[in-house]
Amino acid sequence: MKGARQSSDYDCTAAFELIERQLLALGTLRMTLLRFAHVFMLQMGRTVVSSLAHSIERRMARWILLYHDRVQADEICMTHEEFRLMLGVRRSSVTDALHRLEEEHAIRAVRAKILVHDRTKLMALAGDTYGQPEQDYARLLQMDRNR
């Protein structure tokens, strides 16, 4: 069994060394991955600050915007349970927050789906929890496309 373990460790090390050589050879890929890592860390920082300092409605508006960015459609398939896990709150708090976002006519919540009605209102509701890292992400990716 010890020989199998050593072989597995060697395989992983060899794979990482191969990836590292390829990244050094492909400067554009390396820069894109570094930019992505940078923006990802900015977004994670915003997530931590938001979790500590902002209301559930504001945090939910931010998450809906982040999903909206990624699915690029107005229909987002998410259950109350998934929101509960992401936000770290009780399920009833998710329901209350969704109702408040619906009262603002920003979204419509239906069974296991969120329909984005007004992205501008969602952005206003999210406030400073959403925006800058996402703009950096779009700008950095655009830079890579222009090369």
JSON list of C-alpha atoms in Angstrom, two decimals:
[
{"chain": "A", "resi": 1, "resn": "MET", "atom": "CA", "xyz": [0.00, 0.00, 0.00]},
{"chain": "A", "resi": 2, "resn": "LYS", "atom": "CA", "xyz": [2.87, 2.35, 0.71]},
{"chain": "A", "resi": 3, "resn": "GLY", "atom": "CA", "xyz": [4.08, 2.06, -2.89]},
{"chain": "A", "resi": 4, "resn": "ALA", "atom": "CA", "xyz": [0.63, 3.04, -4.20]},
{"chain": "A", "resi": 5, "resn": "ARG", "atom": "CA", "xyz": [0.61, 6.11, -1.97]},
{"chain": "A", "resi": 6, "resn": "GLN", "atom": "CA", "xyz": [4.02, 7.23, -3.14]},
{"chain": "A", "resi": 7, "resn": "SER", "atom": "CA", "xyz": [3.01, 6.73, -6.76]},
{"chain": "A", "resi": 8, "resn": "SER", "atom": "CA", "xyz": [-0.13, 8.81, -6.25]},
{"chain": "A", "resi": 9, "resn": "ASP", "atom": "CA", "xyz": [1.86, 11.61, -4.59]},
{"chain": "A", "resi": 10, "resn": "TYR", "atom": "CA", "xyz": [4.34, 11.55, -7.46]},
{"chain": "A", "resi": 11, "resn": "ASP", "atom": "CA", "xyz": [1.52, 11.69, -10.04]},
{"chain": "A", "resi": 12, "resn": "CYS", "atom": "CA", "xyz": [0.06, 14.79, -8.37]},
{"chain": "A", "resi": 13, "resn": "THR", "atom": "CA", "xyz": [3.45, 16.47, -8.13]},
{"chain": "A", "resi": 14, "resn": "ALA", "atom": "CA", "xyz": [4.19, 15.69, -11.78]},
{"chain": "A", "resi": 15, "resn": "ALA", "atom": "CA", "xyz": [0.78, 17.04, -12.82]},
{"chain": "A", "resi": 16, "resn": "PHE", "atom": "CA", "xyz": [1.32, 20.29, -10.88]},
{"chain": "A", "resi": 17, "resn": "GLU", "atom": "CA", "xyz": [4.78, 20.70, -12.38]},
{"chain": "A", "resi": 18, "resn": "LEU", "atom": "CA", "xyz": [3.33, 20.19, -15.87]},
{"chain": "A", "resi": 19, "resn": "ILE", "atom": "CA", "xyz": [0.61, 22.78, -15.22]},
{"chain": "A", "resi": 20, "resn": "GLU", "atom": "CA", "xyz": [3.19, 25.21, -13.87]},
{"chain": "A", "resi": 21, "resn": "ARG", "atom": "CA", "xyz": [5.38, 24.80, -16.97]},
{"chain": "A", "resi": 22, "resn": "GLN", "atom": "CA", "xyz": [2.37, 25.33, -19.24]},
{"chain": "A", "resi": 23, "resn": "LEU", "atom": "CA", "xyz": [1.30, 28.46, -17.36]},
{"chain": "A", "resi": 24, "resn": "LEU", "atom": "CA", "xyz": [4.78, 29.90, -17.69]},
{"chain": "A", "resi": 25, "resn": "ALA", "atom": "CA", "xyz": [4.81, 29.10, -21.41]},
{"chain": "A", "resi": 26, "resn": "LEU", "atom": "CA", "xyz": [1.34, 30.54, -21.97]},
{"chain": "A", "resi": 27, "resn": "GLY", "atom": "CA", "xyz": [1.62, 34.04, -20.53]},
{"chain": "A", "resi": 28, "resn": "THR", "atom": "CA", "xyz": [-1.91, 35.04, -21.58]},
{"chain": "A", "resi": 29, "resn": "LEU", "atom": "CA", "xyz": [-3.49, 32.09, -19.76]},
{"chain": "A", "resi": 30, "resn": "ARG", "atom": "CA", "xyz": [-1.37, 32.79, -16.71]},
{"chain": "A", "resi": 31, "resn": "MET", "atom": "CA", "xyz": [-2.41, 36.46, -16.63]},
{"chain": "A", "resi": 32, "resn": "THR", "atom": "CA", "xyz": [-6.08, 35.56, -17.11]},
{"chain": "A", "resi": 33, "resn": "LEU", "atom": "CA", "xyz": [-5.97, 33.09, -14.22]},
{"chain": "A", "resi": 34, "resn": "LEU", "atom": "CA", "xyz": [-4.17, 35.58, -11.99]},
{"chain": "A", "resi": 35, "resn": "ARG", "atom": "CA", "xyz": [-6.74, 38.27, -12.82]},
{"chain": "A", "resi": 36, "resn": "PHE", "atom": "CA", "xyz": [-9.56, 35.86, -12.13]},
{"chain": "A", "resi": 37, "resn": "ALA", "atom": "CA", "xyz": [-8.01, 34.91, -8.77]},
{"chain": "A", "resi": 38, "resn": "HIS", "atom": "CA", "xyz": [-7.64, 38.60, -7.90]},
{"chain": "A", "resi": 39, "resn": "VAL", "atom": "CA", "xyz": [-11.28, 39.43, -8.65]},
{"chain": "A", "resi": 40, "resn": "PHE", "atom": "CA", "xyz": [-12.46, 36.25, -6.93]},
{"chain": "A", "resi": 41, "resn": "MET", "atom": "CA", "xyz": [-10.64, 37.33, -3.76]},
{"chain": "A", "resi": 42, "resn": "LEU", "atom": "CA", "xyz": [-12.23, 40.79, -3.99]},
{"chain": "A", "resi": 43, "resn": "GLN", "atom": "CA", "xyz": [-15.69, 39.20, -4.30]},
{"chain": "A", "resi": 44, "resn": "MET", "atom": "CA", "xyz": [-15.02, 36.89, -1.36]},
{"chain": "A", "resi": 45, "resn": "GLY", "atom": "CA", "xyz": [-13.94, 39.87, 0.72]},
{"chain": "A", "resi": 46, "resn": "ARG", "atom": "CA", "xyz": [-17.20, 41.64, -0.16]},
{"chain": "A", "resi": 47, "resn": "THR", "atom": "CA", "xyz": [-19.12, 38.49, 0.80]},
{"chain": "A", "resi": 48, "resn": "VAL", "atom": "CA", "xyz": [-17.49, 38.37, 4.24]},
{"chain": "A", "resi": 49, "resn": "VAL", "atom": "CA", "xyz": [-18.07, 42.07, 4.93]},
{"chain": "A", "resi": 50, "resn": "SER", "atom": "CA", "xyz": [-21.64, 41.84, 3.68]},
{"chain": "A", "resi": 51, "resn": "SER", "atom": "CA", "xyz": [-22.35, 38.82, 5.87]},
{"chain": "A", "resi": 52, "resn": "LEU", "atom": "CA", "xyz": [-21.21, 40.71, 8.94]},
{"chain": "A", "resi": 53, "resn": "ALA", "atom": "CA", "xyz": [-22.62, 44.16, 8.28]},
{"chain": "A", "resi": 54, "resn": "HIS", "atom": "CA", "xyz": [-25.69, 44.10, 6.04]},
{"chain": "A", "resi": 55, "resn": "SER", "atom": "CA", "xyz": [-29.33, 43.11, 6.22]},
{"chain": "A", "resi": 56, "resn": "ILE", "atom": "CA", "xyz": [-30.61, 39.87, 4.74]},
{"chain": "A", "resi": 57, "resn": "GLU", "atom": "CA", "xyz": [-32.49, 41.79, 2.01]},
{"chain": "A", "resi": 58, "resn": "ARG", "atom": "CA", "xyz": [-29.32, 43.56, 0.89]},
{"chain": "A", "resi": 59, "resn": "ARG", "atom": "CA", "xyz": [-27.30, 40.34, 0.94]},
{"chain": "A", "resi": 60, "resn": "MET", "atom": "CA", "xyz": [-30.02, 38.49, -0.97]},
{"chain": "A", "resi": 61, "resn": "ALA", "atom": "CA", "xyz": [-30.19, 41.25, -3.60]},
{"chain": "A", "resi": 62, "resn": "ARG", "atom": "CA", "xyz": [-26.43, 40.88, -4.03]},
{"chain": "A", "resi": 63, "resn": "TRP", "atom": "CA", "xyz": [-26.60, 37.09, -4.42]},
{"chain": "A", "resi": 64, "resn": "ILE", "atom": "CA", "xyz": [-29.42, 37.36, -6.94]},
{"chain": "A", "resi": 65, "resn": "LEU", "atom": "CA", "xyz": [-27.35, 39.86, -8.94]},
{"chain": "A", "resi": 66, "resn": "LEU", "atom": "CA", "xyz": [-24.31, 37.57, -8.83]},
{"chain": "A", "resi": 67, "resn": "TYR", "atom": "CA", "xyz": [-26.40, 34.66, -10.11]},
{"chain": "A", "resi": 68, "resn": "HIS", "atom": "CA", "xyz": [-28.04, 36.89, -12.70]},
{"chain": "A", "resi": 69, "resn": "ASP", "atom": "CA", "xyz": [-24.57, 37.81, -13.98]},
{"chain": "A", "resi": 70, "resn": "ARG", "atom": "CA", "xyz": [-23.61, 34.19, -14.37]},
{"chain": "A", "resi": 71, "resn": "VAL", "atom": "CA", "xyz": [-26.76, 32.65, -15.83]},
{"chain": "A", "resi": 72, "resn": "GLN", "atom": "CA", "xyz": [-27.36, 35.67, -18.08]},
{"chain": "A", "resi": 73, "resn": "ALA", "atom": "CA", "xyz": [-31.10, 35.09, -17.91]},
{"chain": "A", "resi": 74, "resn": "ASP", "atom": "CA", "xyz": [-33.92, 36.58, -15.87]},
{"chain": "A", "resi": 75, "resn": "GLU", "atom": "CA", "xyz": [-34.95, 33.19, -14.47]},
{"chain": "A", "resi": 76, "resn": "ILE", "atom": "CA", "xyz": [-32.79, 31.83, -11.66]},
{"chain": "A", "resi": 77, "resn": "CYS", "atom": "CA", "xyz": [-33.50, 28.37, -10.32]},
{"chain": "A", "resi": 78, "resn": "MET", "atom": "CA", "xyz": [-32.96, 28.62, -6.55]},
{"chain": "A", "resi": 79, "resn": "THR", "atom": "CA", "xyz": [-34.90, 27.23, -3.63]},
{"chain": "A", "resi": 80, "resn": "HIS", "atom": "CA", "xyz": [-35.43, 28.84, -0.24]},
{"chain": "A", "resi": 81, "resn": "GLU", "atom": "CA", "xyz": [-33.20, 26.13, 1.22]},
{"chain": "A", "resi": 82, "resn": "GLU", "atom": "CA", "xyz": [-30.32, 27.04, -1.10]},
{"chain": "A", "resi": 83, "resn": "PHE", "atom": "CA", "xyz": [-30.65, 30.71, -0.16]},
{"chain": "A", "resi": 84, "resn": "ARG", "atom": "CA", "xyz": [-30.79, 29.74, 3.50]},
{"chain": "A", "resi": 85, "resn": "LEU", "atom": "CA", "xyz": [-27.51, 27.86, 3.19]},
{"chain": "A", "resi": 86, "resn": "MET", "atom": "CA", "xyz": [-25.79, 30.65, 1.24]},
{"chain": "A", "resi": 87, "resn": "LEU", "atom": "CA", "xyz": [-26.90, 33.40, 3.59]},
{"chain": "A", "resi": 88, "resn": "GLY", "atom": "CA", "xyz": [-26.60, 31.40, 6.81]},
{"chain": "A", "resi": 89, "resn": "VAL", "atom": "CA", "xyz": [-30.08, 32.35, 8.03]},
{"chain": "A", "resi": 90, "resn": "ARG", "atom": "CA", "xyz": [-33.37, 30.66, 8.91]},
{"chain": "A", "resi": 91, "resn": "ARG", "atom": "CA", "xyz": [-35.64, 29.66, 6.04]},
{"chain": "A", "resi": 92, "resn": "SER", "atom": "CA", "xyz": [-38.37, 31.97, 7.32]},
{"chain": "A", "resi": 93, "resn": "SER", "atom": "CA", "xyz": [-35.91, 34.89, 7.04]},
{"chain": "A", "resi": 94, "resn": "VAL", "atom": "CA", "xyz": [-35.38, 33.99, 3.38]},
{"chain": "A", "resi": 95, "resn": "THR", "atom": "CA", "xyz": [-39.12, 34.07, 2.80]},
{"chain": "A", "resi": 96, "resn": "ASP", "atom": "CA", "xyz": [-39.42, 37.47, 4.50]},
{"chain": "A", "resi": 97, "resn": "ALA", "atom": "CA", "xyz": [-36.51, 38.91, 2.50]},
{"chain": "A", "resi": 98, "resn": "LEU", "atom": "CA", "xyz": [-37.92, 37.60, -0.80]},
{"chain": "A", "resi": 99, "resn": "HIS", "atom": "CA", "xyz": [-41.29, 39.17, 0.03]},
{"chain": "A", "resi": 100, "resn": "ARG", "atom": "CA", "xyz": [-39.60, 42.52, 0.65]},
{"chain": "A", "resi": 101, "resn": "LEU", "atom": "CA", "xyz": [-37.72, 42.30, -2.68]},
{"chain": "A", "resi": 102, "resn": "GLU", "atom": "CA", "xyz": [-41.04, 41.46, -4.34]},
{"chain": "A", "resi": 103, "resn": "GLU", "atom": "CA", "xyz": [-42.71, 44.47, -2.69]},
{"chain": "A", "resi": 104, "resn": "GLU", "atom": "CA", "xyz": [-40.03, 46.62, -4.35]},
{"chain": "A", "resi": 105, "resn": "HIS", "atom": "CA", "xyz": [-40.98, 44.99, -7.69]},
{"chain": "A", "resi": 106, "resn": "ALA", "atom": "CA", "xyz": [-37.36, 43.94, -8.20]},
{"chain": "A", "resi": 107, "resn": "ILE", "atom": "CA", "xyz": [-38.10, 40.20, -8.41]},
{"chain": "A", "resi": 108, "resn": "ARG", "atom": "CA", "xyz": [-40.90, 37.67, -8.47]},
{"chain": "A", "resi": 109, "resn": "ALA", "atom": "CA", "xyz": [-40.43, 34.52, -6.44]},
{"chain": "A", "resi": 110, "resn": "VAL", "atom": "CA", "xyz": [-42.19, 31.38, -7.65]},
{"chain": "A", "resi": 111, "resn": "ARG", "atom": "CA", "xyz": [-41.66, 27.76, -6.70]},
{"chain": "A", "resi": 112, "resn": "ALA", "atom": "CA", "xyz": [-37.88, 27.09, -6.82]},
{"chain": "A", "resi": 113, "resn": "LYS", "atom": "CA", "xyz": [-37.31, 30.11, -9.10]},
{"chain": "A", "resi": 114, "resn": "ILE", "atom": "CA", "xyz": [-36.54, 33.79, -8.88]},
{"chain": "A", "resi": 115, "resn": "LEU", "atom": "CA", "xyz": [-37.60, 35.96, -11.80]},
{"chain": "A", "resi": 116, "resn": "VAL", "atom": "CA", "xyz": [-35.59, 39.17, -12.07]},
{"chain": "A", "resi": 117, "resn": "HIS", "atom": "CA", "xyz": [-37.95, 42.01, -13.01]},
{"chain": "A", "resi": 118, "resn": "ASP", "atom": "CA", "xyz": [-35.83, 45.09, -12.38]},
{"chain": "A", "resi": 119, "resn": "ARG", "atom": "CA", "xyz": [-32.05, 44.72, -12.20]},
{"chain": "A", "resi": 120, "resn": "THR", "atom": "CA", "xyz": [-31.60, 48.45, -11.51]},
{"chain": "A", "resi": 121, "resn": "LYS", "atom": "CA", "xyz": [-33.77, 48.19, -8.39]},
{"chain": "A", "resi": 122, "resn": "LEU", "atom": "CA", "xyz": [-31.86, 45.11, -7.27]},
{"chain": "A", "resi": 123, "resn": "MET", "atom": "CA", "xyz": [-28.61, 47.04, -7.65]},
{"chain": "A", "resi": 124, "resn": "ALA", "atom": "CA", "xyz": [-30.01, 49.91, -5.60]},
{"chain": "A", "resi": 125, "resn": "LEU", "atom": "CA", "xyz": [-31.17, 47.46, -2.92]},
{"chain": "A", "resi": 126, "resn": "ALA", "atom": "CA", "xyz": [-27.78, 45.73, -2.86]},
{"chain": "A", "resi": 127, "resn": "GLY", "atom": "CA", "xyz": [-26.05, 49.09, -2.43]},
{"chain": "A", "resi": 128, "resn": "ASP", "atom": "CA", "xyz": [-22.28, 48.98, -2.06]},
{"chain": "A", "resi": 129, "resn": "THR", "atom": "CA", "xyz": [-22.27, 45.19, -1.57]},
{"chain": "A", "resi": 130, "resn": "TYR", "atom": "CA", "xyz": [-22.38, 44.75, -5.35]},
{"chain": "A", "resi": 131, "resn": "GLY", "atom": "CA", "xyz": [-20.61, 46.50, -8.16]},
{"chain": "A", "resi": 132, "resn": "GLN", "atom": "CA", "xyz": [-16.91, 47.23, -7.96]},
{"chain": "A", "resi": 133, "resn": "PRO", "atom": "CA", "xyz": [-15.48, 43.68, -8.07]},
{"chain": "A", "resi": 134, "resn": "GLU", "atom": "CA", "xyz": [-17.97, 42.80, -10.80]},
{"chain": "A", "resi": 135, "resn": "GLN", "atom": "CA", "xyz": [-16.90, 45.82, -12.86]},
{"chain": "A", "resi": 136, "resn": "ASP", "atom": "CA", "xyz": [-13.27, 44.82, -12.36]},
{"chain": "A", "resi": 137, "resn": "TYR", "atom": "CA", "xyz": [-14.10, 41.29, -13.53]},
{"chain": "A", "resi": 138, "resn": "ALA", "atom": "CA", "xyz": [-15.77, 42.56, -16.71]},
{"chain": "A", "resi": 139, "resn": "ARG", "atom": "CA", "xyz": [-12.91, 45.00, -17.37]},
{"chain": "A", "resi": 140, "resn": "LEU", "atom": "CA", "xyz": [-10.18, 42.40, -16.84]},
{"chain": "A", "resi": 141, "resn": "LEU", "atom": "CA", "xyz": [-11.88, 39.81, -19.02]},
{"chain": "A", "resi": 142, "resn": "GLN", "atom": "CA", "xyz": [-12.41, 42.42, -21.71]},
{"chain": "A", "resi": 143, "resn": "MET", "atom": "CA", "xyz": [-8.68, 43.21, -21.61]},
{"chain": "A", "resi": 144, "resn": "ASP", "atom": "CA", "xyz": [-7.90, 39.55, -22.33]},
{"chain": "A", "resi": 145, "resn": "ARG", "atom": "CA", "xyz": [-10.38, 39.41, -25.22]},
{"chain": "A", "resi": 146, "resn": "ASN", "atom": "CA", "xyz": [-8.76, 42.43, -26.82]},
{"chain": "A", "resi": 147, "resn": "ARG", "atom": "CA", "xyz": [-5.33, 40.79, -26.94]}
]
